[in-house]
PDB file of C-alpha atoms in Angstrom:
ATOM      1  CA  MET E   1      35.164  -1.198  -7.530  1.00 50.00           C
ATOM      2  CA  SER E   2      36.416   0.062 -10.904  1.00 50.00           C
ATOM      3  CA  ASP E   3      38.785   2.995 -10.608  1.00 46.00           C
ATOM      4  CA  ASP E   4      36.883   5.221 -13.063  1.00 48.00           C
ATOM      5  CA  ALA E   5      35.195   7.827 -10.864  1.00 49.00           C
ATOM      6  CA  THR E   6      33.055   9.273 -13.668  1.00 62.00           C
ATOM      7  CA  PHE E   7      29.305   8.770 -13.412  1.00 63.00           C
ATOM      8  CA  THR E   8      26.068  10.673 -13.845  1.00 63.00           C
ATOM      9  CA  PRO E   9      24.602  11.471 -10.403  1.00 60.00           C
ATOM     10  CA  ALA E  10      21.132  10.132  -9.722  1.00 56.00           C
ATOM     11  CA  ALA E  11      19.471  13.514 -10.279  1.00 51.00           C
ATOM     12  CA  GLY E  12      21.788  14.565 -13.101  1.00 54.00           C
ATOM     13  CA  ARG E  13      23.879  16.959 -10.979  1.00 59.00           C
ATOM     14  CA  PRO E  14      25.382  16.394  -7.492  1.00 62.00           C
ATOM     15  CA  GLU E  15      23.700  19.483  -6.027  1.00 64.00           C
ATOM     16  CA  TRP E  16      20.294  18.093  -7.009  1.00 63.00           C
ATOM     17  CA  THR E  17      20.715  14.764  -5.200  1.00 67.00           C
ATOM     18  CA  PRO E  18      18.680  15.887  -2.127  1.00 72.00           C
ATOM     19  CA  PHE E  19      15.685  16.409  -4.433  1.00 70.00           C
ATOM     20  CA  TYR E  20      16.013  13.117  -6.336  1.00 76.00           C
ATOM     21  CA  ASP E  21      13.320  11.143  -4.507  1.00 86.00           C
ATOM     22  CA  LEU E  22      10.813  13.983  -4.842  1.00 87.00           C
ATOM     23  CA  ALA E  23      11.555  14.422  -8.553  1.00 86.00           C
ATOM     24  CA  ILE E  24      11.123  10.706  -9.247  1.00 92.00           C
ATOM     25  CA  ALA E  25       7.822  10.680  -7.372  1.00 90.00           C
ATOM     26  CA  LEU E  26       6.465  13.712  -9.238  1.00 92.00           C
ATOM     27  CA  LEU E  27       7.770  13.087 -12.748  1.00 93.00           C
ATOM     28  CA  THR E  28       7.822   9.332 -13.384  1.00 95.00           C
ATOM     29  CA  ARG E  29       4.592   7.824 -11.961  1.00 96.00           C
ATOM     30  CA  GLU E  30       6.894   6.113  -9.496  1.00 97.00           C
ATOM     31  CA  ARG E  31       4.254   4.142  -7.600  1.00 96.00           C
ATOM     32  CA  ARG E  32       2.977   2.614 -10.835  1.00 98.00           C
ATOM     33  CA  TRP E  33       6.256   1.371 -12.261  1.00 98.00           C
ATOM     34  CA  ARG E  34       7.872   0.411  -8.939  1.00 98.00           C
ATOM     35  CA  SER E  35       4.814  -1.668  -8.014  1.00 98.00           C
ATOM     36  CA  ALA E  36       4.879  -3.322 -11.437  1.00 98.00           C
ATOM     37  CA  LEU E  37       8.603  -4.020 -11.135  1.00 98.00           C
ATOM     38  CA  LEU E  38       8.117  -5.501  -7.674  1.00 98.00           C
ATOM     39  CA  ARG E  39       5.387  -7.829  -8.928  1.00 98.00           C
ATOM     40  CA  GLN E  40       7.544  -8.862 -11.852  1.00 98.00           C
ATOM     41  CA  THR E  41      10.613  -9.504  -9.703  1.00 98.00           C
ATOM     42  CA  SER E  42       8.480 -11.459  -7.235  1.00 98.00           C
ATOM     43  CA  PRO E  43      11.071 -11.829  -4.450  1.00 98.00           C
ATOM     44  CA  GLN E  44      10.986 -15.213  -2.746  1.00 98.00           C
ATOM     45  CA  THR E  45      12.485 -16.627   0.417  1.00 98.00           C
ATOM     46  CA  GLY E  46      16.019 -17.706  -0.394  1.00 98.00           C
ATOM     47  CA  ASP E  47      16.438 -15.263  -3.287  1.00 98.00           C
ATOM     48  CA  ARG E  48      19.674 -13.301  -3.462  1.00 98.00           C
ATOM     49  CA  ILE E  49      18.849 -10.079  -5.318  1.00 98.00           C
ATOM     50  CA  LEU E  50      21.253  -7.418  -6.607  1.00 98.00           C
ATOM     51  CA  ASP E  51      19.922  -3.904  -7.278  1.00 98.00           C
ATOM     52  CA  VAL E  52      22.278  -2.327  -9.820  1.00 98.00           C
ATOM     53  CA  GLY E  53      22.341   1.457  -9.585  1.00 97.00           C
ATOM     54  CA  CYS E  54      20.261   1.339  -6.426  1.00 97.00           C
ATOM     55  CA  GLY E  55      20.423   5.100  -5.888  1.00 95.00           C
ATOM     56  CA  THR E  56      18.799   6.177  -2.627  1.00 96.00           C
ATOM     57  CA  GLY E  57      17.705   2.602  -1.940  1.00 97.00           C
ATOM     58  CA  THR E  58      13.961   2.923  -2.481  1.00 97.00           C
ATOM     59  CA  PHE E  59      13.503  -0.274  -4.487  1.00 98.00           C
ATOM     60  CA  ALA E  60      16.070  -2.279  -2.535  1.00 98.00           C
ATOM     61  CA  VAL E  61      14.116  -1.493   0.628  1.00 98.00           C
ATOM     62  CA  MET E  62      10.828  -2.363  -1.100  1.00 98.00           C
ATOM     63  CA  LEU E  63      12.226  -5.765  -2.061  1.00 98.00           C
ATOM     64  CA  LYS E  64      13.375  -6.523   1.471  1.00 98.00           C
ATOM     65  CA  LEU E  65      10.129  -5.398   3.083  1.00 98.00           C
ATOM     66  CA  ALA E  66       8.113  -7.416   0.563  1.00 98.00           C
ATOM     67  CA  GLN E  67      10.132 -10.563   1.290  1.00 98.00           C
ATOM     68  CA  PRO E  68      12.218 -10.519   4.483  1.00 98.00           C
ATOM     69  CA  GLY E  69      13.511 -13.979   3.600  1.00 98.00           C
ATOM     70  CA  ALA E  70      15.364 -12.639   0.553  1.00 98.00           C
ATOM     71  CA  GLN E  71      18.886 -11.235   0.717  1.00 98.00           C
ATOM     72  CA  VAL E  72      19.122  -7.828  -1.000  1.00 98.00           C
ATOM     73  CA  VAL E  73      22.311  -6.062  -2.077  1.00 98.00           C
ATOM     74  CA  GLY E  74      22.370  -2.532  -3.512  1.00 98.00           C
ATOM     75  CA  LEU E  75      25.185  -1.373  -5.822  1.00 98.00           C
ATOM     76  CA  ASP E  76      25.849   2.257  -6.792  1.00 97.00           C
ATOM     77  CA  PRO E  77      28.962   4.335  -7.587  1.00 95.00           C
ATOM     78  CA  ASP E  78      27.735   7.446  -5.748  1.00 95.00           C
ATOM     79  CA  ALA E  79      28.811   7.559  -2.099  1.00 94.00           C
ATOM     80  CA  ASP E  80      26.301  10.324  -1.359  1.00 93.00           C
ATOM     81  CA  VAL E  81      23.245   8.367  -2.495  1.00 95.00           C
ATOM     82  CA  LEU E  82      24.542   5.235  -0.752  1.00 97.00           C
ATOM     83  CA  ALA E  83      24.632   7.165   2.520  1.00 96.00           C
ATOM     84  CA  ARG E  84      21.020   8.166   1.921  1.00 96.00           C
ATOM     85  CA  ALA E  85      20.143   4.570   1.057  1.00 97.00           C
ATOM     86  CA  ARG E  86      21.636   3.262   4.301  1.00 98.00           C
ATOM     87  CA  THR E  87      19.703   5.877   6.272  1.00 98.00           C
ATOM     88  CA  LYS E  88      16.473   4.923   4.476  1.00 97.00           C
ATOM     89  CA  ALA E  89      17.004   1.208   5.112  1.00 98.00           C
ATOM     90  CA  LYS E  90      17.762   1.809   8.769  1.00 98.00           C
ATOM     91  CA  LYS E  91      14.631   3.930   9.160  1.00 97.00           C
ATOM     92  CA  GLU E  92      12.499   1.177   7.588  1.00 97.00           C
ATOM     93  CA  LYS E  93      14.316  -1.531   9.590  1.00 98.00           C
ATOM     94  CA  ALA E  94      15.185  -3.279   6.339  1.00 98.00           C
ATOM     95  CA  GLU E  95      18.395  -5.294   6.384  1.00 98.00           C
ATOM     96  CA  VAL E  96      19.956  -4.392   3.030  1.00 98.00           C
ATOM     97  CA  THR E  97      23.663  -4.486   2.163  1.00 98.00           C
ATOM     98  CA  PHE E  98      24.926  -1.522   0.121  1.00 98.00           C
ATOM     99  CA  ARG E  99      28.164  -1.545  -1.873  1.00 98.00           C
ATOM    100  CA  GLN E 100      29.908   1.096  -3.929  1.00 97.00           C
ATOM    101  CA  GLY E 101      30.463   0.187  -7.561  1.00 97.00           C
ATOM    102  CA  PHE E 102      29.375   0.606 -11.159  1.00 97.00           C
ATOM    103  CA  ALA E 103      27.114  -1.670 -13.189  1.00 97.00           C
ATOM    104  CA  ARG E 104      30.236  -3.161 -14.751  1.00 97.00           C
ATOM    105  CA  ASP E 105      31.306  -4.243 -11.250  1.00 97.00           C
ATOM    106  CA  ALA E 106      28.164  -6.354 -10.775  1.00 97.00           C
ATOM    107  CA  GLY E 107      29.950  -9.552 -11.742  1.00 94.00           C
ATOM    108  CA  ALA E 108      32.519  -9.360  -8.945  1.00 92.00           C
ATOM    109  CA  GLN E 109      30.647 -12.205  -7.235  1.00 87.00           C
ATOM    110  CA  ALA E 110      30.105 -14.553 -10.149  1.00 92.00           C
ATOM    111  CA  ALA E 111      26.951 -16.680 -10.331  1.00 94.00           C
ATOM    112  CA  SER E 112      25.875 -15.622  -6.843  1.00 95.00           C
ATOM    113  CA  PHE E 113      22.500 -13.917  -7.447  1.00 98.00           C
ATOM    114  CA  THR E 114      19.144 -15.428  -8.370  1.00 98.00           C
ATOM    115  CA  LYS E 115      17.789 -12.083  -9.600  1.00 98.00           C
ATOM    116  CA  VAL E 116      19.178  -8.715 -10.637  1.00 98.00           C
ATOM    117  CA  VAL E 117      17.092  -5.541 -10.828  1.00 98.00           C
ATOM    118  CA  SER E 118      17.853  -2.057 -12.135  1.00 98.00           C
ATOM    119  CA  SER E 119      15.737   1.113 -12.173  1.00 97.00           C
ATOM    120  CA  LEU E 120      16.285   4.255 -14.261  1.00 97.00           C
ATOM    121  CA  VAL E 121      20.018   3.638 -14.605  1.00 96.00           C
ATOM    122  CA  PHE E 122      20.884   2.399 -18.074  1.00 98.00           C
ATOM    123  CA  HIS E 123      19.583   5.495 -19.856  1.00 97.00           C
ATOM    124  CA  GLN E 124      22.201   7.565 -18.014  1.00 94.00           C
ATOM    125  CA  VAL E 125      25.325   5.712 -19.152  1.00 96.00           C
ATOM    126  CA  PRO E 126      27.216   5.549 -22.477  1.00 97.00           C
ATOM    127  CA  LEU E 127      26.441   2.725 -24.886  1.00 97.00           C
ATOM    128  CA  GLU E 128      29.655   0.862 -24.080  1.00 97.00           C
ATOM    129  CA  GLU E 129      28.790   1.036 -20.374  1.00 97.00           C
ATOM    130  CA  LYS E 130      25.287  -0.272 -21.037  1.00 98.00           C
ATOM    131  CA  ARG E 131      26.855  -3.274 -22.749  1.00 98.00           C
ATOM    132  CA  ALA E 132      29.539  -3.752 -20.083  1.00 98.00           C
ATOM    133  CA  GLY E 133      26.943  -3.513 -17.332  1.00 98.00           C
ATOM    134  CA  LEU E 134      24.738  -6.149 -18.929  1.00 98.00           C
ATOM    135  CA  VAL E 135      27.723  -8.472 -19.436  1.00 98.00           C
ATOM    136  CA  ALA E 136      28.626  -8.076 -15.753  1.00 98.00           C
ATOM    137  CA  ILE E 137      25.025  -8.730 -14.697  1.00 98.00           C
ATOM    138  CA  GLY E 138      25.085 -11.920 -16.738  1.00 98.00           C
ATOM    139  CA  ARG E 139      28.163 -13.024 -14.801  1.00 97.00           C
ATOM    140  CA  ALA E 140      26.532 -12.132 -11.485  1.00 98.00           C
ATOM    141  CA  LEU E 141      23.440 -14.245 -12.125  1.00 98.00           C
ATOM    142  CA  ARG E 142      23.226 -17.946 -11.507  1.00 97.00           C
ATOM    143  CA  PRO E 143      22.274 -20.037 -14.550  1.00 96.00           C
ATOM    144  CA  GLY E 144      18.551 -19.521 -15.063  1.00 96.00           C
ATOM    145  CA  GLY E 145      18.575 -16.369 -12.944  1.00 98.00           C
ATOM    146  CA  THR E 146      16.500 -13.436 -14.122  1.00 98.00           C
ATOM    147  CA  LEU E 147      17.094  -9.767 -14.901  1.00 98.00           C
ATOM    148  CA  HIS E 148      14.370  -7.176 -14.316  1.00 98.00           C
ATOM    149  CA  ILE E 149      14.760  -3.603 -15.564  1.00 98.00           C
ATOM    150  CA  ALA E 150      12.549  -0.518 -15.399  1.00 98.00           C
ATOM    151  CA  ASP E 151      13.948   2.295 -17.523  1.00 98.00           C
ATOM    152  CA  TYR E 152      13.194   4.730 -20.284  1.00 98.00           C
ATOM    153  CA  GLY E 153      12.855   2.595 -23.403  1.00 98.00           C
ATOM    154  CA  LEU E 154      11.626   2.999 -26.955  1.00 98.00           C
ATOM    155  CA  GLN E 155       9.736   6.281 -27.220  1.00 98.00           C
ATOM    156  CA  ARG E 156       6.988   5.194 -29.600  1.00 97.00           C
ATOM    157  CA  THR E 157       4.978   8.370 -30.135  1.00 98.00           C
ATOM    158  CA  PRO E 158       5.808  12.015 -30.915  1.00 98.00           C
ATOM    159  CA  LEU E 159       4.318  12.962 -27.538  1.00 98.00           C
ATOM    160  CA  MET E 160       6.571  10.569 -25.611  1.00 98.00           C
ATOM    161  CA  ARG E 161       9.552  11.654 -27.718  1.00 98.00           C
ATOM    162  CA  ALA E 162       8.881  15.281 -26.825  1.00 98.00           C
ATOM    163  CA  ALA E 163       8.404  14.436 -23.149  1.00 98.00           C
ATOM    164  CA  PHE E 164      11.655  12.450 -23.072  1.00 98.00           C
ATOM    165  CA  ARG E 165      13.634  15.479 -24.259  1.00 97.00           C
ATOM    166  CA  GLN E 166      13.475  16.734 -20.664  1.00 95.00           C
ATOM    167  CA  ILE E 167      15.498  13.709 -19.576  1.00 95.00           C
ATOM    168  CA  GLN E 168      17.859  14.062 -22.515  1.00 96.00           C
ATOM    169  CA  LYS E 169      18.641  17.650 -21.576  1.00 94.00           C
ATOM    170  CA  LEU E 170      19.363  16.535 -18.015  1.00 90.00           C
ATOM    171  CA  ASP E 171      21.295  13.295 -18.600  1.00 91.00           C
ATOM    172  CA  GLY E 172      22.837  13.973 -22.014  1.00 93.00           C
ATOM    173  CA  PHE E 173      21.638  13.197 -25.527  1.00 96.00           C
ATOM    174  CA  ASP E 174      24.434  10.770 -26.417  1.00 97.00           C
ATOM    175  CA  ASN E 175      23.729   8.488 -23.441  1.00 96.00           C
ATOM    176  CA  THR E 176      19.943   8.623 -23.569  1.00 98.00           C
ATOM    177  CA  GLU E 177      19.267   8.419 -27.304  1.00 98.00           C
ATOM    178  CA  PRO E 178      20.032   4.669 -27.619  1.00 98.00           C
ATOM    179  CA  ASN E 179      17.375   3.959 -24.993  1.00 98.00           C
ATOM    180  CA  ALA E 180      14.862   6.128 -26.842  1.00 98.00           C
ATOM    181  CA  ARG E 181      15.511   4.018 -29.941  1.00 98.00           C
ATOM    182  CA  GLY E 182      14.894   0.771 -28.057  1.00 98.00           C
ATOM    183  CA  VAL E 183      18.451  -0.494 -27.681  1.00 98.00           C
ATOM    184  CA  LEU E 184      18.158  -2.302 -24.332  1.00 98.00           C
ATOM    185  CA  PRO E 185      16.429  -5.507 -25.514  1.00 98.00           C
ATOM    186  CA  GLU E 186      18.869  -5.687 -28.427  1.00 98.00           C
ATOM    187  CA  LEU E 187      21.844  -5.396 -26.074  1.00 98.00           C
ATOM    188  CA  MET E 188      20.442  -8.027 -23.718  1.00 98.00           C
ATOM    189  CA  ARG E 189      20.203 -10.522 -26.558  1.00 98.00           C
ATOM    190  CA  GLU E 190      23.582  -9.489 -27.926  1.00 97.00           C
ATOM    191  CA  VAL E 191      25.385 -10.278 -24.650  1.00 97.00           C
ATOM    192  CA  GLY E 192      23.672 -13.655 -24.260  1.00 97.00           C
ATOM    193  CA  PHE E 193      20.441 -13.200 -22.327  1.00 98.00           C
ATOM    194  CA  ALA E 194      17.535 -15.440 -23.296  1.00 98.00           C
ATOM    195  CA  SER E 195      13.762 -14.937 -23.193  1.00 98.00           C
ATOM    196  CA  VAL E 196      14.138 -11.165 -23.472  1.00 98.00           C
ATOM    197  CA  GLU E 197      10.810  -9.356 -23.403  1.00 98.00           C
ATOM    198  CA  GLU E 198       9.301  -5.949 -22.789  1.00 98.00           C
ATOM    199  CA  THR E 199       6.533  -6.664 -20.303  1.00 98.00           C
ATOM    200  CA  GLU E 200       4.926  -3.250 -19.830  1.00 98.00           C
ATOM    201  CA  VAL E 201       5.119   0.327 -21.092  1.00 98.00           C
ATOM    202  CA  ILE E 202       4.091   3.162 -18.792  1.00 98.00           C
ATOM    203  CA  ALA E 203       3.596   6.683 -20.158  1.00 98.00           C
ATOM    204  CA  THR E 204       4.862   9.517 -17.953  1.00 98.00           C
ATOM    205  CA  VAL E 205       5.347  13.260 -18.280  1.00 97.00           C
ATOM    206  CA  THR E 206       9.061  12.603 -18.907  1.00 97.00           C
ATOM    207  CA  GLY E 207       8.623   9.861 -21.520  1.00 98.00           C
ATOM    208  CA  SER E 208       7.613   6.222 -21.468  1.00 98.00           C
ATOM    209  CA  ILE E 209       9.190   3.795 -19.004  1.00 98.00           C
ATOM    210  CA  SER E 210       9.492   0.187 -20.134  1.00 98.00           C
ATOM    211  CA  LEU E 211       9.739  -2.909 -17.970  1.00 98.00           C
ATOM    212  CA  TYR E 212      12.008  -5.648 -19.291  1.00 98.00           C
ATOM    213  CA  ARG E 213      12.597  -9.228 -18.247  1.00 98.00           C
ATOM    214  CA  ALA E 214      15.350 -11.604 -19.374  1.00 98.00           C
ATOM    215  CA  ARG E 215      16.952 -14.855 -18.252  1.00 98.00           C
ATOM    216  CA  ARG E 216      20.567 -15.899 -18.016  1.00 97.00           C
ATOM    217  CA  ALA E 217      21.000 -18.873 -20.308  1.00 89.00           C
ATOM    218  CA  GLY E 218      22.080 -22.182 -18.851  1.00 78.00           C
ATOM    219  CA  ALA E 219      18.958 -23.504 -17.125  1.00 57.00           C
TER     220      ALA E 219
END
């Protein structure tokens, strides 16, 4: 794991972590976008899937329960949320491996994952960390492997822009503004991903969440 201990907690502040799952459920139309992301990821037997910024483990557990024959690894820098993720996985009897680390640590096991997923993470980190995380994800994927992201993306309307200000106040304007301007697809292409596309846009009371798909070049 990188030795930089600085990160934005899942709920914005450490003392709010116990309320993270409830907030996501109430404020982001969680069932809608998680179901869409699961369909898009389409876990298969034999897949090795890395969940970058797995938080409390909700989506990592969903992946494992949807396809027990897939191997799922969750990565997050926050020891507190990882403890909650392990408890959640144990309760659901889902065999998921959780590791502590940042997005930029994703490439520690080079070319070892068929798919990488990430949910509501990239809007929280500085632009240079967005880029570093995507570079590391590219290293982690096997040639032809796919990246699947659900996150706040381009805020296309004044209403969504206004709604997204709630997130910007919580997670910081400097980190979130590039997402609101649609930077993620640009960064994916910039670091070498192919077939980059925005597959769905879901309006929520905290701004629009975009689903993205991309492929590591080489197959």
